[in-house]
Amino acid sequence: MRIAFIGKGGAGKSAIAGIFCRLLAQETGQPVVAIDSDPLPGLAISLGLPTFDTPLPPELVEQVGDDPATATWQLRPGTSATAAVEQYAPEGGDGVRLLQWGKLHGRGNVQVLLQSQEAFRLIVNGLTETDRHMVGDLPGGTRQPFFGWGDFADVLVVVAEATPASMLSAKRLANLRGRTGRGRDQVIVAIANKAVDPDDGERLSRFSGLRVLGAVPHDAAIGEAERVGVSLLDHSPAAPAVEAVRSLVVAMQEGAP
Amino acid sequence: MKIAVVGKGGAGKTTTSAILARTLARAGHRVVALDCDTNPNLGLSLGLGIEATEALLSVRDAVGGDVEHAKTWHQIVERFGADAPDGVRLAMVSKIDQPEFGCPCCGISPEQLLGLDIPEGTVVVADFEAGLGTLTRLGETKVDAVVVVTDPTVKSLEVAVRAAGLAEEHTSGPVVIVANRVIDDADRQSVERVLLGRVLVVVPDDLAIPAADRADVAPLDASPDAPAVVALCGLASLLPAG
């Protein structure tokens, strides 16, 4: 399964992506790679990892070609995408590996950052050649998801609340579909998050025109876990939101989109 | 007078910006509320409604090709603006149908726009895109105050700490922290602990805000006496214009 979560900032992408990854690992017993291309912290905590920032070492890549204008990057010979994940992507709850986009912390060395980010792209590309489950947490808003971050995903899942701002974002994302490198062969669906009304999913679907796969209820346990900075699965494994995401995992495994 | 409102996505930047803009307008200032987000929603929080907000966006998105570009402050505010309640003028900076920075039609980005001279006496409340991007790209541009909005979650506070640090490089004026969705003393303390010694506006967790959002009404109109709305109205008095 290769999916990526998108949506308005604060809609709950990271929270849901983190739970989804861990439940997918539990349900299938297969390796899952969580891909965090959001330049802000988020997915690490939702997975149960203490660290915020684990950029890839720049030595993972080397330049091909002598002319800097046309040179490209490749993973260092002998380094496979899966080996890089085993070595450099920290292991969160349920064995989920977290692959992180190198972050701009202060004003670091630009070349180091560039190489680290090339390594990220090459590993993500390489992983699509394997049978690993890939679950992405893409940057919030409507602009960033279409910079190429989500091309690995077969399915884009819009996370939205049934509020005008969140539903407008979902509608805009639906309209922007097809602007990725993948174009229109990528499926886009939605889930209603922080649902307080049984009609929230229906409202979201009607407004955005997107097929809504399910609803995750408003759950105070999420706010509690995020205040402490731990994974909801470690804080309240029986929370209603966890069960809702589990249903989503099962539905997606059965080929829901 | 330029005031930037920054923070993590979902922290409450847009709600804060809207209430701040309307409070300053009610106090007699000429206020331009500048939606710098590429996913613009400030119109909703100001009370313009979902249709007018989308219509304004279409004006923006329709510009392209041979259409003459709007390059000055005045042109942008006139052409891509709408009148919002209390006399606030709302203007949209970005175009969303292309995943590029700023506006591809006139090439102007939020950070460039904030670098332009604005008319004397105008107060600009700029609702930034989530995260730190616009703040890091401000370059030499200075604003007169920065409002950092955060809730008491670890993720939001991490962004707020970085934003507050960056904000100090881009303003000689105050950096005010809005601690949003505060439930209890523990919440307040977790914000105080990581943002030690900064000016704090504590906004209690208040169901009136999501209820107003869901009803597509500005919180200031739906529940002017709700504790969160009252607390946010108090923000203006901590800023130079207030």
Coordinates of C-alpha atoms in Angstrom, one line a residue:
Chain A
M1 CA 0.0 0.0 0.0
R2 CA 1.3 3.5 -0.9
I3 CA -0.7 6.3 0.4
A4 CA -0.1 10.0 1.4
F5 CA -2.2 12.2 3.7
I6 CA -2.8 15.8 2.7
G7 CA -5.1 18.6 4.0
K8 CA -5.3 21.9 5.7
G9 CA -2.7 22.6 8.5
G10 CA -4.1 21.3 11.8
A11 CA -6.6 19.0 10.2
G12 CA -4.9 16.0 11.8
K13 CA -2.7 14.6 9.1
S14 CA 0.2 13.7 11.3
A15 CA -1.9 12.2 14.0
I16 CA -3.8 10.0 11.7
A17 CA -0.8 9.1 9.6
G18 CA 1.1 8.0 12.7
I19 CA -1.8 5.8 14.0
F20 CA -2.4 4.5 10.4
C21 CA 1.2 3.3 10.0
R22 CA 1.3 1.5 13.3
L23 CA -2.0 -0.2 12.8
L24 CA -1.0 -1.2 9.3
A25 CA 2.1 -2.8 10.7
Q26 CA 0.0 -4.6 13.4
E27 CA -2.6 -5.8 10.9
T28 CA -0.3 -7.0 8.2
G29 CA 2.9 -7.9 10.1
Q30 CA 4.8 -6.4 7.1
P31 CA 7.3 -3.6 7.1
V32 CA 5.9 0.0 6.9
V33 CA 7.9 3.1 6.1
A34 CA 6.5 6.4 7.3
I35 CA 7.6 9.2 5.1
D36 CA 7.6 12.7 6.6
S37 CA 8.1 15.5 4.1
D38 CA 6.5 18.1 6.3
P39 CA 9.2 20.6 7.3
L40 CA 7.5 20.9 10.7
P41 CA 7.7 18.4 13.4
G42 CA 4.7 16.0 13.7
L43 CA 4.9 12.5 12.5
A44 CA 7.8 11.4 14.8
I45 CA 5.7 12.1 17.9
S46 CA 2.6 10.4 16.4
L47 CA 4.7 7.3 15.8
G48 CA 6.0 7.2 19.4
L49 CA 9.5 8.5 18.6
P50 CA 11.1 11.1 20.9
T51 CA 13.2 12.8 18.2
F52 CA 12.1 15.6 16.0
D53 CA 14.8 15.7 13.5
T54 CA 16.8 12.9 11.9
P55 CA 18.1 14.1 8.6
L56 CA 19.9 11.6 6.3
P57 CA 23.7 11.8 6.1
P58 CA 24.8 13.6 3.0
E59 CA 27.4 10.9 2.2
L60 CA 24.5 8.6 1.1
V61 CA 24.6 10.3 -2.3
E62 CA 27.2 11.0 -5.0
Q63 CA 27.1 13.1 -8.0
V64 CA 27.0 11.6 -11.5
G65 CA 28.6 13.6 -14.3
D66 CA 31.4 16.2 -14.1
D67 CA 29.5 19.3 -15.4
P68 CA 27.6 20.8 -12.4
A69 CA 24.9 22.1 -14.7
T70 CA 23.8 18.7 -15.8
A71 CA 25.1 16.5 -13.0
T72 CA 22.5 14.3 -11.2
W73 CA 22.7 12.5 -7.9
Q74 CA 22.5 8.8 -7.2
L75 CA 22.6 6.7 -4.0
R76 CA 26.2 5.7 -3.3
P77 CA 27.0 2.3 -5.0
G78 CA 26.3 -0.5 -2.6
T79 CA 23.5 1.4 -0.8
S80 CA 20.0 0.3 -1.5
A81 CA 16.9 2.2 -0.5
T82 CA 15.9 -0.6 1.9
A83 CA 19.4 -0.8 3.5
A84 CA 19.4 3.0 3.9
V85 CA 16.0 2.7 5.7
E86 CA 17.3 0.0 8.0
Q87 CA 20.3 2.0 8.9
Y88 CA 19.0 5.6 9.0
A89 CA 15.3 5.7 9.5
P90 CA 14.6 5.4 13.2
E91 CA 12.2 2.7 14.4
G92 CA 9.0 3.9 16.0
G93 CA 6.2 1.9 17.7
D94 CA 5.2 -1.4 16.0
G95 CA 8.5 -1.4 14.1
V96 CA 7.5 1.4 11.8
R97 CA 10.5 3.2 10.2
L98 CA 10.4 7.0 10.0
L99 CA 12.1 8.5 6.9
Q100 CA 12.5 12.2 7.3
W101 CA 13.1 15.0 4.9
G102 CA 16.2 16.9 6.1
K103 CA 15.0 20.0 7.9
L104 CA 16.3 23.6 7.7
H105 CA 17.4 24.1 11.3
G106 CA 18.8 27.6 11.7
R107 CA 21.2 28.2 8.8
G108 CA 23.0 25.0 8.2
N109 CA 25.4 24.1 5.4
V110 CA 23.3 24.4 2.3
Q111 CA 25.3 21.7 0.4
V112 CA 24.9 19.2 3.3
L113 CA 21.2 19.9 3.3
L114 CA 20.8 19.6 -0.4
Q115 CA 22.6 16.2 -0.4
S116 CA 20.5 15.0 2.5
Q117 CA 17.3 15.9 0.7
E118 CA 18.5 14.2 -2.5
A119 CA 19.1 11.1 -0.5
F120 CA 15.5 11.4 0.8
R121 CA 14.1 11.6 -2.7
L122 CA 16.2 8.8 -4.0
I123 CA 15.3 6.5 -1.2
V124 CA 11.6 7.3 -1.6
N125 CA 11.9 6.5 -5.3
G126 CA 13.9 3.3 -4.6
L127 CA 11.3 2.1 -2.1
T128 CA 8.6 2.2 -4.8
E129 CA 10.5 -0.7 -6.4
T130 CA 10.0 -2.8 -3.3
D131 CA 6.9 -4.2 -1.7
R132 CA 7.2 -2.1 1.5
H133 CA 4.1 -0.2 2.6
M134 CA 4.7 3.5 2.3
V135 CA 2.6 6.0 4.2
G136 CA 3.4 9.7 3.7
D137 CA 2.5 12.7 5.8
L138 CA 2.7 15.6 3.3
P139 CA 3.0 19.3 4.1
G140 CA -0.2 21.1 5.0
G141 CA -2.1 23.4 2.7
T142 CA -2.6 23.3 -1.0
R143 CA 0.7 24.3 -2.5
Q144 CA 3.3 22.0 -1.1
P145 CA 1.6 18.6 -1.8
F146 CA 2.1 19.2 -5.5
F147 CA 5.8 19.9 -5.4
G148 CA 6.5 16.2 -6.1
W149 CA 6.4 15.0 -2.5
G150 CA 3.4 12.7 -3.1
D151 CA 4.3 11.1 -6.4
F152 CA 5.2 7.8 -4.7
A153 CA 1.6 7.4 -3.5
D154 CA -1.1 5.5 -5.4
V155 CA -3.8 7.1 -3.2
L156 CA -3.9 10.6 -1.8
V157 CA -6.1 10.8 1.3
V158 CA -7.4 14.3 2.2
V159 CA -7.9 14.7 6.0
A160 CA -10.6 17.4 6.6
E161 CA -12.9 18.6 9.3
A162 CA -16.5 19.5 8.5
T163 CA -15.7 23.2 8.8
P164 CA -15.8 25.7 5.9
A165 CA -12.0 26.3 6.0
S166 CA -11.1 22.7 6.1
M167 CA -13.7 21.7 3.5
L168 CA -12.6 24.5 1.2
S169 CA -9.1 23.2 1.5
A170 CA -10.3 19.7 0.5
K171 CA -12.2 21.1 -2.5
R172 CA -9.1 23.0 -3.6
L173 CA -7.0 19.9 -3.2
A174 CA -9.5 17.9 -5.2
N175 CA -9.3 20.5 -8.0
L176 CA -5.5 20.6 -7.9
R177 CA -5.3 16.8 -8.4
G178 CA -3.6 16.0 -11.6
R179 CA -0.9 18.6 -11.1
T180 CA 1.5 16.0 -9.6
G181 CA 4.0 14.2 -11.8
R182 CA 1.7 11.2 -11.5
G183 CA -1.2 13.1 -12.9
R184 CA -4.6 11.6 -12.9
D185 CA -3.6 8.0 -12.3
Q186 CA -3.4 8.9 -8.7
V187 CA -6.6 8.3 -6.7
I188 CA -7.8 11.0 -4.3
V189 CA -10.3 10.3 -1.5
A190 CA -11.1 12.0 1.9
I191 CA -11.7 11.1 5.5
A192 CA -13.7 13.3 7.9
N193 CA -11.7 14.0 11.0
K194 CA -12.7 15.4 14.4
A195 CA -16.3 14.4 13.5
V196 CA -18.9 15.6 16.0
D197 CA -22.0 14.9 13.9
P198 CA -23.0 11.7 12.1
D199 CA -23.5 13.8 8.9
D200 CA -19.9 15.2 8.9
G201 CA -18.7 12.7 6.3
E202 CA -21.7 13.4 4.1
R203 CA -21.2 17.1 4.4
L204 CA -17.6 16.8 3.4
S205 CA -18.4 14.6 0.5
R206 CA -21.1 16.9 -0.8
F207 CA -19.0 20.0 -0.5
S208 CA -15.7 18.7 -1.8
G209 CA -17.0 16.2 -4.4
L210 CA -14.6 13.7 -2.9
R211 CA -15.4 10.1 -2.0
V212 CA -15.3 10.0 1.8
L213 CA -13.9 6.7 3.1
G214 CA -14.9 7.1 6.7
A215 CA -15.0 9.4 9.7
V216 CA -12.6 9.6 12.7
P217 CA -14.6 11.0 15.7
H218 CA -13.5 14.0 17.7
D219 CA -11.5 12.4 20.5
A220 CA -10.2 14.3 23.5
A221 CA -7.6 11.6 24.0
I222 CA -5.7 13.0 20.9
G223 CA -5.4 16.4 22.5
E224 CA -4.2 14.8 25.7
A225 CA -1.6 12.7 23.9
E226 CA -0.4 15.6 21.9
R227 CA 0.0 17.8 25.0
V228 CA 2.3 15.1 26.5
G229 CA 4.0 14.5 23.2
V230 CA 3.4 10.8 22.9
S231 CA 1.7 8.5 20.4
L232 CA -2.0 8.1 20.9
L233 CA -1.5 4.3 20.6
D234 CA 0.8 4.4 23.7
H235 CA -1.4 6.9 25.5
S236 CA -4.9 5.5 24.9
P237 CA -4.8 2.4 22.7
A238 CA -8.5 1.8 23.1
A239 CA -9.5 5.4 22.1
P240 CA -12.4 5.7 19.7
A241 CA -10.1 7.5 17.2
V242 CA -7.8 4.5 17.1
E243 CA -10.7 2.1 16.3
A244 CA -11.9 4.4 13.5
V245 CA -8.4 4.5 12.0
R246 CA -8.2 0.7 12.3
S247 CA -11.4 0.4 10.2
L248 CA -9.8 2.7 7.7
V249 CA -6.7 0.5 7.5
V250 CA -8.9 -2.6 7.0
A251 CA -11.0 -0.9 4.4
M252 CA -7.9 0.3 2.5
Q253 CA -6.4 -3.2 2.6
E254 CA -9.6 -4.5 1.1
G255 CA -9.0 -2.1 -1.7
A256 CA -11.5 0.6 -0.7
P257 CA -10.4 3.5 -2.9
Chain B
M1 CA 2.4 49.6 10.8
K2 CA 2.8 45.9 9.8
I3 CA 1.9 43.1 12.2
A4 CA 2.7 39.5 11.2
V5 CA 0.7 36.5 12.6
V6 CA 2.6 33.2 12.5
G7 CA 2.5 29.7 13.9
K8 CA 1.9 26.0 13.1
G9 CA -1.0 25.0 10.9
G10 CA -4.2 24.8 12.9
A11 CA -2.9 26.7 15.9
G12 CA -5.4 29.5 15.3
K13 CA -3.5 32.1 13.2
T14 CA -6.5 33.0 11.0
T15 CA -9.0 33.3 13.9
T16 CA -6.5 35.5 15.7
S17 CA -5.7 37.6 12.7
A18 CA -9.4 38.3 12.0
I19 CA -10.3 39.3 15.5
L20 CA -7.2 41.5 15.8
A21 CA -7.9 43.2 12.5
R22 CA -11.5 43.9 13.4
T23 CA -10.6 45.1 16.9
L24 CA -8.1 47.6 15.5
A25 CA -10.6 48.8 12.9
R26 CA -13.2 49.3 15.6
A27 CA -10.6 51.4 17.4
G28 CA -10.5 53.7 14.4
H29 CA -7.5 52.4 12.4
R30 CA -7.5 51.9 8.7
V31 CA -6.8 48.2 8.6
V32 CA -5.8 45.9 5.7
A33 CA -6.0 42.2 6.5
L34 CA -3.5 40.5 4.3
D35 CA -4.1 36.8 3.6
C36 CA -0.6 35.5 2.9
D37 CA -1.6 31.8 2.8
T38 CA -1.6 29.9 -0.4
N39 CA -4.7 28.2 1.0
P40 CA -6.5 31.4 2.0
N41 CA -9.3 31.3 4.5
L42 CA -9.0 34.7 6.3
G43 CA -12.2 35.8 4.6
L44 CA -14.2 33.1 6.5
S45 CA -12.9 34.2 9.9
L46 CA -13.5 37.9 9.1
G47 CA -17.1 37.1 8.4
L48 CA -17.2 37.4 4.7
G49 CA -18.7 34.0 4.2
I50 CA -17.7 31.1 2.1
E51 CA -19.0 32.3 -1.2
A52 CA -17.4 35.8 -1.1
T53 CA -14.1 34.2 0.1
E54 CA -14.1 31.9 -2.9
A55 CA -15.2 34.7 -5.3
L56 CA -12.2 36.7 -4.1
L57 CA -9.9 33.8 -4.8
S58 CA -11.3 33.4 -8.3
V59 CA -10.4 37.0 -9.1
R60 CA -6.9 36.1 -8.1
D61 CA -6.8 32.9 -10.0
A62 CA -8.2 34.4 -13.1
V63 CA -5.3 36.7 -13.6
G64 CA -2.6 35.5 -16.0
G65 CA -1.5 35.6 -19.6
D66 CA -1.4 39.1 -21.0
V67 CA -3.3 40.7 -18.1
E68 CA -1.6 43.8 -16.8
H69 CA 0.1 43.0 -13.5
A70 CA -0.6 44.6 -10.2
K71 CA 2.7 45.6 -8.6
T72 CA 2.0 48.3 -6.1
W73 CA 0.5 48.0 -2.7
H74 CA -2.5 50.1 -3.8
Q75 CA -3.1 48.0 -6.9
I76 CA -3.0 44.7 -5.0
V77 CA -5.3 45.9 -2.2
E78 CA -7.8 47.4 -4.7
R79 CA -7.8 44.6 -7.3
F80 CA -7.5 41.5 -5.0
G81 CA -9.4 43.0 -2.1
A82 CA -12.9 43.0 -0.7
D83 CA -14.5 45.0 2.1
A84 CA -15.0 43.0 5.3
P85 CA -17.0 43.9 8.4
D86 CA -16.0 46.9 10.6
G87 CA -14.3 48.5 7.5
V88 CA -11.4 46.1 7.3
R89 CA -10.1 45.7 3.8
L90 CA -9.2 42.1 3.0
A91 CA -6.6 41.4 0.3
M92 CA -5.3 38.1 -1.0
V93 CA -1.6 37.8 -1.9
S94 CA -1.3 34.3 -3.3
K95 CA -2.8 32.4 -6.2
I96 CA -3.5 28.8 -5.5
D97 CA -4.1 27.1 -8.8
Q98 CA -0.3 26.8 -9.3
P99 CA 2.0 25.4 -6.7
E100 CA 4.4 28.3 -6.8
F101 CA 5.5 30.9 -4.3
G102 CA 3.5 34.1 -4.2
C103 CA 1.6 35.3 -7.2
P104 CA 2.8 34.0 -10.6
C105 CA 0.9 36.8 -12.4
C106 CA 2.8 39.7 -10.9
G107 CA 5.6 37.7 -9.2
I108 CA 4.9 39.3 -5.9
S109 CA 5.4 37.2 -2.8
P110 CA 4.0 37.9 0.7
E111 CA 7.5 38.8 1.9
Q112 CA 8.0 41.3 -1.0
L113 CA 4.7 42.8 -0.5
L114 CA 5.5 43.4 3.2
G115 CA 8.7 45.2 2.0
L116 CA 6.7 47.8 0.0
D117 CA 5.9 51.2 1.4
I118 CA 2.4 51.2 2.8
P119 CA 0.3 54.4 3.2
E120 CA 0.8 56.3 6.4
G121 CA -1.7 55.4 9.1
T122 CA -2.6 52.0 7.6
V123 CA -2.3 49.0 9.9
V124 CA -1.5 45.7 8.1
V125 CA -2.4 42.5 9.8
A126 CA -0.7 39.8 7.8
D127 CA -1.9 36.2 8.3
F128 CA 1.1 34.1 7.3
E129 CA 1.2 30.7 5.7
A130 CA 1.6 27.9 8.3
G131 CA 5.2 27.2 9.4
L132 CA 8.3 29.3 9.2
G133 CA 8.7 29.7 5.4
T134 CA 7.6 33.3 5.0
L135 CA 9.4 34.4 8.2
T136 CA 12.7 32.9 7.0
R137 CA 12.3 34.6 3.6
L138 CA 11.6 38.1 5.0
G139 CA 15.3 38.9 4.4
E140 CA 15.9 42.5 5.3
T141 CA 12.2 43.3 5.6
K142 CA 11.1 44.4 9.1
V143 CA 7.7 44.2 10.5
D144 CA 6.5 46.3 13.5
A145 CA 5.3 43.4 15.6
V146 CA 4.9 39.6 15.4
V147 CA 2.2 37.6 17.0
V148 CA 3.1 33.9 17.5
V149 CA 0.0 31.7 17.9
T150 CA 0.4 28.3 19.5
D151 CA -1.6 25.7 21.3
P152 CA -0.2 23.7 24.3
T153 CA 0.7 20.6 22.2
V154 CA 4.4 19.6 21.9
K155 CA 4.3 20.0 18.1
S156 CA 2.8 23.4 18.1
L157 CA 5.1 24.7 20.8
E158 CA 8.2 23.4 18.9
V159 CA 7.1 25.6 15.9
A160 CA 6.3 28.5 18.2
V161 CA 9.8 28.5 19.8
R162 CA 11.5 28.5 16.4
A163 CA 9.1 31.2 15.2
A164 CA 9.6 33.4 18.2
G165 CA 13.4 33.2 17.7
L166 CA 13.1 34.1 14.0
A167 CA 10.6 36.9 14.8
E168 CA 13.1 38.7 16.9
E169 CA 15.4 39.0 13.8
H170 CA 12.6 40.6 11.8
T171 CA 11.1 43.1 14.2
S172 CA 12.3 45.7 16.6
G173 CA 8.8 45.8 18.1
P174 CA 7.1 43.3 20.4
V175 CA 6.8 39.6 19.9
V176 CA 3.6 38.5 21.5
I177 CA 2.7 34.9 22.2
V178 CA -1.0 33.8 21.9
A179 CA -1.4 30.6 24.0
N180 CA -4.5 29.2 22.4
R181 CA -6.9 26.4 23.6
V182 CA -5.6 26.5 27.2
I183 CA -7.6 24.1 29.3
D184 CA -5.9 24.4 32.7
D185 CA -2.9 25.6 34.6
A186 CA -0.8 22.7 33.3
D187 CA -1.4 24.0 29.7
R188 CA -0.5 27.5 30.7
Q189 CA 2.7 26.3 32.4
S190 CA 3.8 24.2 29.4
V191 CA 3.6 27.3 27.2
E192 CA 5.3 29.5 29.8
R193 CA 8.1 26.9 30.3
V194 CA 9.2 26.8 26.6
L195 CA 8.5 30.5 25.8
L196 CA 10.1 31.8 29.0
G197 CA 9.8 35.5 29.7
R198 CA 7.7 36.4 26.7
V199 CA 4.5 38.4 26.6
L200 CA 1.7 36.0 26.7
V201 CA -2.0 36.3 25.9
V202 CA -3.8 33.2 27.3
V203 CA -6.9 32.2 25.3
P204 CA -9.0 29.6 27.0
D205 CA -10.2 26.5 25.2
D206 CA -13.7 27.5 24.1
L207 CA -16.3 25.6 22.1
A208 CA -17.7 28.9 20.8
I209 CA -14.9 29.1 18.3
P210 CA -15.4 25.7 16.5
A211 CA -19.1 26.3 16.7
A212 CA -18.8 29.6 14.9
D213 CA -16.4 28.1 12.4
R214 CA -18.9 25.2 11.6
A215 CA -21.7 27.7 11.2
D216 CA -19.6 29.9 8.8
V217 CA -20.0 32.9 11.0
A218 CA -17.1 35.1 12.4
P219 CA -16.6 34.3 16.1
L220 CA -16.7 38.0 16.8
D221 CA -20.3 38.1 15.4
A222 CA -21.5 34.7 16.7
S223 CA -20.2 34.9 20.2
P224 CA -18.7 38.3 21.1
D225 CA -18.8 37.5 24.8
A226 CA -17.2 34.1 24.6
P227 CA -14.1 33.9 26.8
A228 CA -11.8 33.1 23.9
V229 CA -13.1 36.0 21.8
V230 CA -12.7 38.4 24.7
A231 CA -9.2 37.2 25.3
L232 CA -8.3 37.6 21.6
C233 CA -9.8 41.1 21.6
G234 CA -7.3 42.0 24.3
L235 CA -4.4 41.2 22.0
A236 CA -4.6 44.6 20.2
S237 CA -3.8 46.6 23.4
L238 CA -0.3 44.8 23.6
L239 CA 0.6 45.9 20.1
P240 CA 2.0 49.3 19.0
A241 CA -1.2 50.3 17.1
G242 CA -3.5 49.3 19.9

